[in-house]
Tab-separated table of C-alpha atoms and ligand atoms in Angstrom:
chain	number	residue	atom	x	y	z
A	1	UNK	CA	0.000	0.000	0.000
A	2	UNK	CA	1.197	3.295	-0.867
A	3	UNK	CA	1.614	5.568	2.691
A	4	UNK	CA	-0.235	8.577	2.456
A	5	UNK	CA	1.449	10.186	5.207
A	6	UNK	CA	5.131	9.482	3.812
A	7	UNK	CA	4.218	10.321	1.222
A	8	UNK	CA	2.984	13.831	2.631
A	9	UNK	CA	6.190	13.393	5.079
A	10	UNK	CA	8.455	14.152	1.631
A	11	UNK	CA	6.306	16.194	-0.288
A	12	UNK	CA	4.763	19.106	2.070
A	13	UNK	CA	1.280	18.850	3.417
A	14	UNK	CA	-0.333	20.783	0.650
A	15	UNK	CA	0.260	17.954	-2.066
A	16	UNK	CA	-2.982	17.276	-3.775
A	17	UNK	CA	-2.517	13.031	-3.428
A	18	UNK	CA	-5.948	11.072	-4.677
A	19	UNK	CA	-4.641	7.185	-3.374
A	20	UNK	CA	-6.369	4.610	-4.769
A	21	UNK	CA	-6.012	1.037	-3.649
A	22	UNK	CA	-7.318	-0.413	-6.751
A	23	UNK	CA	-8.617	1.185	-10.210
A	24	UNK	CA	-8.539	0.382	-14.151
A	25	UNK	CA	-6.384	3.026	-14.937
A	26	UNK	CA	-5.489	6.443	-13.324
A	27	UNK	CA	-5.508	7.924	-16.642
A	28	UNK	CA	-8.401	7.345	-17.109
A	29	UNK	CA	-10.049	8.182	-13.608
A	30	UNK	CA	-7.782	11.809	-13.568
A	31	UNK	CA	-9.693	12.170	-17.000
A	32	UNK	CA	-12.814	11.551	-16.241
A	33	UNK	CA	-12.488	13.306	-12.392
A	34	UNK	CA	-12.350	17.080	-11.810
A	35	UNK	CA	-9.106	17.822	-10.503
A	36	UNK	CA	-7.054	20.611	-9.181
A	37	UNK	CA	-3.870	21.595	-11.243
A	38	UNK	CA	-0.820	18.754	-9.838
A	39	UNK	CA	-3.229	16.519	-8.351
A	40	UNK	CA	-1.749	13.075	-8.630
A	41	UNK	CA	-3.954	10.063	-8.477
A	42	UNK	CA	-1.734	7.181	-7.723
A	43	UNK	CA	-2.926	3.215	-7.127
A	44	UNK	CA	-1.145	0.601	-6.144
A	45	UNK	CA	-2.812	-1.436	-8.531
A	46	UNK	CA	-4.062	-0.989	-12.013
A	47	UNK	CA	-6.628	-3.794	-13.580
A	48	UNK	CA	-6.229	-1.622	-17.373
A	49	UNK	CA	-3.627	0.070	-17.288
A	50	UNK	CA	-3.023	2.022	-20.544
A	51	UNK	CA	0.436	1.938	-22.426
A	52	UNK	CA	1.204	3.966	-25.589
A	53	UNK	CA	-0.539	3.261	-29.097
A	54	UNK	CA	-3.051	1.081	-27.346
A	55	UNK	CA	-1.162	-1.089	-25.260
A	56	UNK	CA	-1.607	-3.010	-22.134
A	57	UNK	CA	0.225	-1.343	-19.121
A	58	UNK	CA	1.343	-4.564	-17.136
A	59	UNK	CA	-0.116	-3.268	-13.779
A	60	UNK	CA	-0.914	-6.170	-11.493
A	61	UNK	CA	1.688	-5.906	-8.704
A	62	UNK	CA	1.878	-3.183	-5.866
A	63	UNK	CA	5.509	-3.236	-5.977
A	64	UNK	CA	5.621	-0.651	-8.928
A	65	UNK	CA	4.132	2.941	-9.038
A	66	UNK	CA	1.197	3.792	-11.373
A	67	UNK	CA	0.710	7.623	-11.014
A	68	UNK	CA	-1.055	10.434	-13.409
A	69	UNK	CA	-1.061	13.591	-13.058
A	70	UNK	CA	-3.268	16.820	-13.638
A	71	UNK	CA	-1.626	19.208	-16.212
A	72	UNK	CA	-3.388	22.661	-16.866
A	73	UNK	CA	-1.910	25.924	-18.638
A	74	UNK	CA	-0.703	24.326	-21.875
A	75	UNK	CA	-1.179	24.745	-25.141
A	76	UNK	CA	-1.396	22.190	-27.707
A	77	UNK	CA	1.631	22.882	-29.116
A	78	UNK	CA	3.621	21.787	-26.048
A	79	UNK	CA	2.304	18.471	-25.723
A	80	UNK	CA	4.611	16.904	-27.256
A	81	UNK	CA	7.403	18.759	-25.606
A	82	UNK	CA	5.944	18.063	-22.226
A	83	UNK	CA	5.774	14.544	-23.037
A	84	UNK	CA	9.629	14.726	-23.454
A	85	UNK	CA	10.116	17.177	-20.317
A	86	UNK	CA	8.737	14.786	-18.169
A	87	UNK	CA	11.223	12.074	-19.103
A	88	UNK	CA	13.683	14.414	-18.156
A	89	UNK	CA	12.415	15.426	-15.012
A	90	UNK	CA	11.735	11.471	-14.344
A	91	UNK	CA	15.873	10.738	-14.990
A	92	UNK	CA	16.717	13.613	-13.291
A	93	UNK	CA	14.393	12.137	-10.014
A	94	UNK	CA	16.174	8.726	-10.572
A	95	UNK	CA	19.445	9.400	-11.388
A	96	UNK	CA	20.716	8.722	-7.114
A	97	UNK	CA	18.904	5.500	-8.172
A	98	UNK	CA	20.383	3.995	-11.401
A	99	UNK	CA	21.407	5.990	-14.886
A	100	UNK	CA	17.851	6.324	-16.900
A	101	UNK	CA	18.141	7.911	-20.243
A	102	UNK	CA	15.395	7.967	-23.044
A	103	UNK	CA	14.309	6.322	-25.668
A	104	UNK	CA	12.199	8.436	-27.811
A	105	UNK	CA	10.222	9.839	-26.981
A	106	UNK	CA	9.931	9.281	-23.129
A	107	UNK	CA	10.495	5.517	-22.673
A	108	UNK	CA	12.580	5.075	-19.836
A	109	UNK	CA	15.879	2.901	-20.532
A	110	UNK	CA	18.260	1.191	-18.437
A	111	UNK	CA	20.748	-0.929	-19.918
A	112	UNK	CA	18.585	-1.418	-22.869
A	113	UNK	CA	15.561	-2.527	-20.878
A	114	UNK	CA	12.487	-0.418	-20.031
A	115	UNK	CA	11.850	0.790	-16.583
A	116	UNK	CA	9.070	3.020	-17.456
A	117	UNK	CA	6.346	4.885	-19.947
A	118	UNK	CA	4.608	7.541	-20.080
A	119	UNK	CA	1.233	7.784	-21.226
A	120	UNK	CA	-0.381	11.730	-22.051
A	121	UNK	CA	-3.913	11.989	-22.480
A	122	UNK	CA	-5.984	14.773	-23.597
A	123	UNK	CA	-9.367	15.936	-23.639
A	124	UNK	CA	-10.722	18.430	-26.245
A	125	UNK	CA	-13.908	20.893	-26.013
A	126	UNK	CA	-15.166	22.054	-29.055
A	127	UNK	CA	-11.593	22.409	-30.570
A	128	UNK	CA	-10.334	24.091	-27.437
A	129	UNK	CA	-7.634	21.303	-25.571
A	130	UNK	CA	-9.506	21.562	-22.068
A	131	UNK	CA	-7.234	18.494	-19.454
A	132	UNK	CA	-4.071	17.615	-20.221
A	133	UNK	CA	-2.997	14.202	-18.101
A	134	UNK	CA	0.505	13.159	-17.690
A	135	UNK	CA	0.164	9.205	-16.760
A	136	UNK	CA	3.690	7.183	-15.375
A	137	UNK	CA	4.547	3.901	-14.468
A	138	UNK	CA	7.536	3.032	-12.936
A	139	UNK	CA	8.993	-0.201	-12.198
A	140	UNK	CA	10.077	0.138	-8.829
A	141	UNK	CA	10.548	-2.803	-7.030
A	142	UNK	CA	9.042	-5.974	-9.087
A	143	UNK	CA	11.189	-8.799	-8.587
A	144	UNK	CA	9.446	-10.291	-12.293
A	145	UNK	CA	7.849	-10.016	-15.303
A	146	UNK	CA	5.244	-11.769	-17.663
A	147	UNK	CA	6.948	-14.168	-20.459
A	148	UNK	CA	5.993	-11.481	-23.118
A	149	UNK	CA	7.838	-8.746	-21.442
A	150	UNK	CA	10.342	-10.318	-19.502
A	151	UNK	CA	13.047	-10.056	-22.525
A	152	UNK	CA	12.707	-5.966	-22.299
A	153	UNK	CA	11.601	-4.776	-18.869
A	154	UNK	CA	13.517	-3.925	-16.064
A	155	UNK	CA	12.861	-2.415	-12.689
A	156	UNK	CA	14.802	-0.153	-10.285
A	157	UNK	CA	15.490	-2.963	-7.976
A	158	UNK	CA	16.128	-5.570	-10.861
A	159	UNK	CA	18.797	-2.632	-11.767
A	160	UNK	CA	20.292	-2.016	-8.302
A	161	UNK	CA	19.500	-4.540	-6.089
A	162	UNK	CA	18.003	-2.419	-3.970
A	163	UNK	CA	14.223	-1.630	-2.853
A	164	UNK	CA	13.500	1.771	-2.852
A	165	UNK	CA	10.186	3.781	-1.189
A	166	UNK	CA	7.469	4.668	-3.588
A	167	UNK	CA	6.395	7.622	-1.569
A	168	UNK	CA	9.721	8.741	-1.402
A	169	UNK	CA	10.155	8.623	-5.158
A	170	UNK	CA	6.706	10.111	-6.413
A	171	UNK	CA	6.750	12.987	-3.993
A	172	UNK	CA	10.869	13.730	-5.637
A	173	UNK	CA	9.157	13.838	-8.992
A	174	UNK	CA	6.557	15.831	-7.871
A	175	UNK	CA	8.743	18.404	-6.260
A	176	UNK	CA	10.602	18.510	-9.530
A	177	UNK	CA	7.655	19.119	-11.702
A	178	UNK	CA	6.178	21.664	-9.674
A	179	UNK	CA	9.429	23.433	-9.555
A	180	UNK	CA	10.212	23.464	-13.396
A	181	UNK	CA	6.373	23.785	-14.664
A	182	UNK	CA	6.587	27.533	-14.711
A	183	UNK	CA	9.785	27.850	-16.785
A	184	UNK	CA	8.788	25.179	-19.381
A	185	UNK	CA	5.442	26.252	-20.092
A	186	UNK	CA	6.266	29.622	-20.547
A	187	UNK	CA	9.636	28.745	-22.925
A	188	UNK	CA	12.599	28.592	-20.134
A	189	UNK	CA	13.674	25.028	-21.208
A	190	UNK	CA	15.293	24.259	-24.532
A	191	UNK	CA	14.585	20.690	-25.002
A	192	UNK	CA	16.396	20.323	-27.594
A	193	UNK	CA	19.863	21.578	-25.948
A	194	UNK	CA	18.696	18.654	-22.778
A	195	UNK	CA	17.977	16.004	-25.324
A	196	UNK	CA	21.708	14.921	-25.651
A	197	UNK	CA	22.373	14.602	-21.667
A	198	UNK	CA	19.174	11.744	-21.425
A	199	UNK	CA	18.902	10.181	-24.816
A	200	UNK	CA	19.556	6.796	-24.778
A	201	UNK	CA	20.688	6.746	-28.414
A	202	UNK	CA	21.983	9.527	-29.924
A	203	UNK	CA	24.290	8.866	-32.526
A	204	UNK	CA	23.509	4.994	-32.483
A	205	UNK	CA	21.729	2.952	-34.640
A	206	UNK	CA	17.888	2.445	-34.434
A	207	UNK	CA	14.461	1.144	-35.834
A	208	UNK	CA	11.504	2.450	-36.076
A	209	UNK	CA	8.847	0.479	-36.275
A	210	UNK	CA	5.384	2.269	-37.439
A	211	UNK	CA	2.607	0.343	-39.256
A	212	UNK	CA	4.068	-3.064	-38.950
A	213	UNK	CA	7.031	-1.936	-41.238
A	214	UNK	CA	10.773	-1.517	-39.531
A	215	UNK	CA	13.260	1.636	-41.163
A	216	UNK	CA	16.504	1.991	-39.739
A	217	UNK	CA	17.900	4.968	-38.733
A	218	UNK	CA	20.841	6.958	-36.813
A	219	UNK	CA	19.477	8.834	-33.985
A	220	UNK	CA	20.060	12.750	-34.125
A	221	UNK	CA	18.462	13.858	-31.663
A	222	UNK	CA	15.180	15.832	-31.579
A	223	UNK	CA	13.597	19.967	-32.843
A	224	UNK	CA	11.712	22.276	-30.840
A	225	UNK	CA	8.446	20.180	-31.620
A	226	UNK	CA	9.485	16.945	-29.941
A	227	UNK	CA	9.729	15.425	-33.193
A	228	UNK	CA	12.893	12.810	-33.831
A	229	UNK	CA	15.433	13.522	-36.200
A	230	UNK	CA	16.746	10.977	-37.776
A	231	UNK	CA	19.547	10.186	-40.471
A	232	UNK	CA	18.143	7.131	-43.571
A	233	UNK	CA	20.082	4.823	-44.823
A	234	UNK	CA	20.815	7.197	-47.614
A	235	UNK	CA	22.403	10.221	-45.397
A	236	UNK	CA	19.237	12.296	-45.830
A	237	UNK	CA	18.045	13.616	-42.571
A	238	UNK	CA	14.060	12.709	-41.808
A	239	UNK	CA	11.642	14.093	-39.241
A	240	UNK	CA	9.959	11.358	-37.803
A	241	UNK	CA	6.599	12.752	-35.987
A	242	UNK	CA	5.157	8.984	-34.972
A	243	UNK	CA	6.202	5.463	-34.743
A	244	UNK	CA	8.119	3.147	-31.679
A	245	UNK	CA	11.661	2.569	-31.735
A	246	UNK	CA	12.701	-0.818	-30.979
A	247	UNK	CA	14.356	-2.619	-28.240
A	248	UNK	CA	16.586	-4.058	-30.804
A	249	UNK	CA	18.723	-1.010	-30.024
A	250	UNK	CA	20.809	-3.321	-27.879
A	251	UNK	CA	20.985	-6.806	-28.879
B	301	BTN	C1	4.001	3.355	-22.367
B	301	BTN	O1	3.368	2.609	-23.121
B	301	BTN	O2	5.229	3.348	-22.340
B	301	BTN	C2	3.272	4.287	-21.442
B	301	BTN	C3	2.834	3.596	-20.180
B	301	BTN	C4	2.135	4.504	-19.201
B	301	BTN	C5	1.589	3.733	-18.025
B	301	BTN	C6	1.032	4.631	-16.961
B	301	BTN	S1	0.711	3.770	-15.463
B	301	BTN	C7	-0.116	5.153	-14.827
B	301	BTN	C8	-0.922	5.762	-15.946
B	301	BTN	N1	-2.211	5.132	-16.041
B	301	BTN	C9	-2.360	4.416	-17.151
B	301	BTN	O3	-3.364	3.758	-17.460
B	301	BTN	N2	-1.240	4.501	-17.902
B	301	BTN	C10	-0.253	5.365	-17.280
């Protein structure tokens, strides 16, 4: 169970902190809820958890942390960007922990393996973007995986040996995104300058996969937009706006 008051202990009494025991997805119940800005709705166990382009987020033990959080004051056009902020802001939490970097554009990476996603939904009113919802999960201290995943997730204490306090962990993130909101949203953080201190893969070799076909690449990094850059096979350098890259990056 997560501890409420440890929680509270590390983050200041005034965190808004909706804990769940149990709930399909906290996506989708921040969504669907009325929220205060930074209100994070954390459970310690998901039943649907929601990965990217329709996955499954494997959420079934309460060793791991499952968090979303309430994102108001941005425009569409940062979306993207915040997407990649918060992978920043999530290596820059864990980097006591273990060395995360990124694999665009906001996996989570350690030693090749994936220690977390994030998920951001949206909701629109008549054309007008009206919640923004910045979903995590973090593997924290899972000793295992299911057979599907087991080849390319990790966890922080598959990683270090170590188990390490949830509370303690979401309420450093928090801290961090509360203290860096202000500059981002209103154009104090280059991402594009960051992107080469937490990508996983600049300069290397990658895949994309997108539509059930595979292009390889060399990573570049990334432009003002979020979008990848990426070098072809024939030296020409490509924007590439959607589409996974593999875990073949280290094998
Ligand atoms: C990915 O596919 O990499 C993104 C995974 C995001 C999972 C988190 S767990 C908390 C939040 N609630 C969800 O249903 N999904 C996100």
């Amino acid at each position: 169970m997560i501890d409420v008051s440890a929680y509270s202990k590390y983050y200041g009494k005034n965190g808004n902190l909706v804990y769940l025991e149990e709930i399909d997805s906290t996506n989708a119940y921040a969504v669907a809820n009325d929220l205060e800005q930074f209100t994070c709705v954390v459970a310690d166990i998901q039943t649907a958890g929601r990965g990217r382009s329709g996955r499954v987020w494997h959420s079934e033990t309460d060793a791991n942390l499952y968090f979303s959080i309430v994102i108001d004051g941005l425009d569409s056009s940062q979306l993207l960007p915040m997407n990649i902020f918060a992978g920043y802001l999530l290596s820059d939490t864990l980097k006591h922990m273990t060395e995360a970097k990124i694999k665009w554009p906001n996996d989570m990476t350690v030693n090749g393996k994936k220690l977390a996603g994030i998920l951001m939904e949206t909701s629109f009113s008549g054309g007008v973007l009206e919640k923004v919802v910045l979903g995590i999960g973090l593997n924290v201290n899972c000793t295992s995986f299911p057979d599907e995943i087991n080849d390319i997730a990790t966890s922080l204490f598959l990683e270090t040996g170590v188990k390490y306090e949830r509370e303690q962990i979401l309420a450093s993130f928090m801290t961090n995104l509360k203290s860096s909101f202000e500059a981002f949203r209103t154009g104090g953080v280059d991402i594009v300058k960051l992107w080469p201190y937490y990508s996983a893969l600049l300069d290397k070799k990658i895949t994309i996969h997108k539509d059930g076909v595979k292009t390889e690449y060399t990573e570049k990094g990334i432009d003002g937009t979020g979008c990848l850059l990426a070098l072809d096979k024939s030296g020409s350098l490509k924007t590439i706006i959607t589409g996974d890259i593999g875990y073949d990056f280290c094998r």
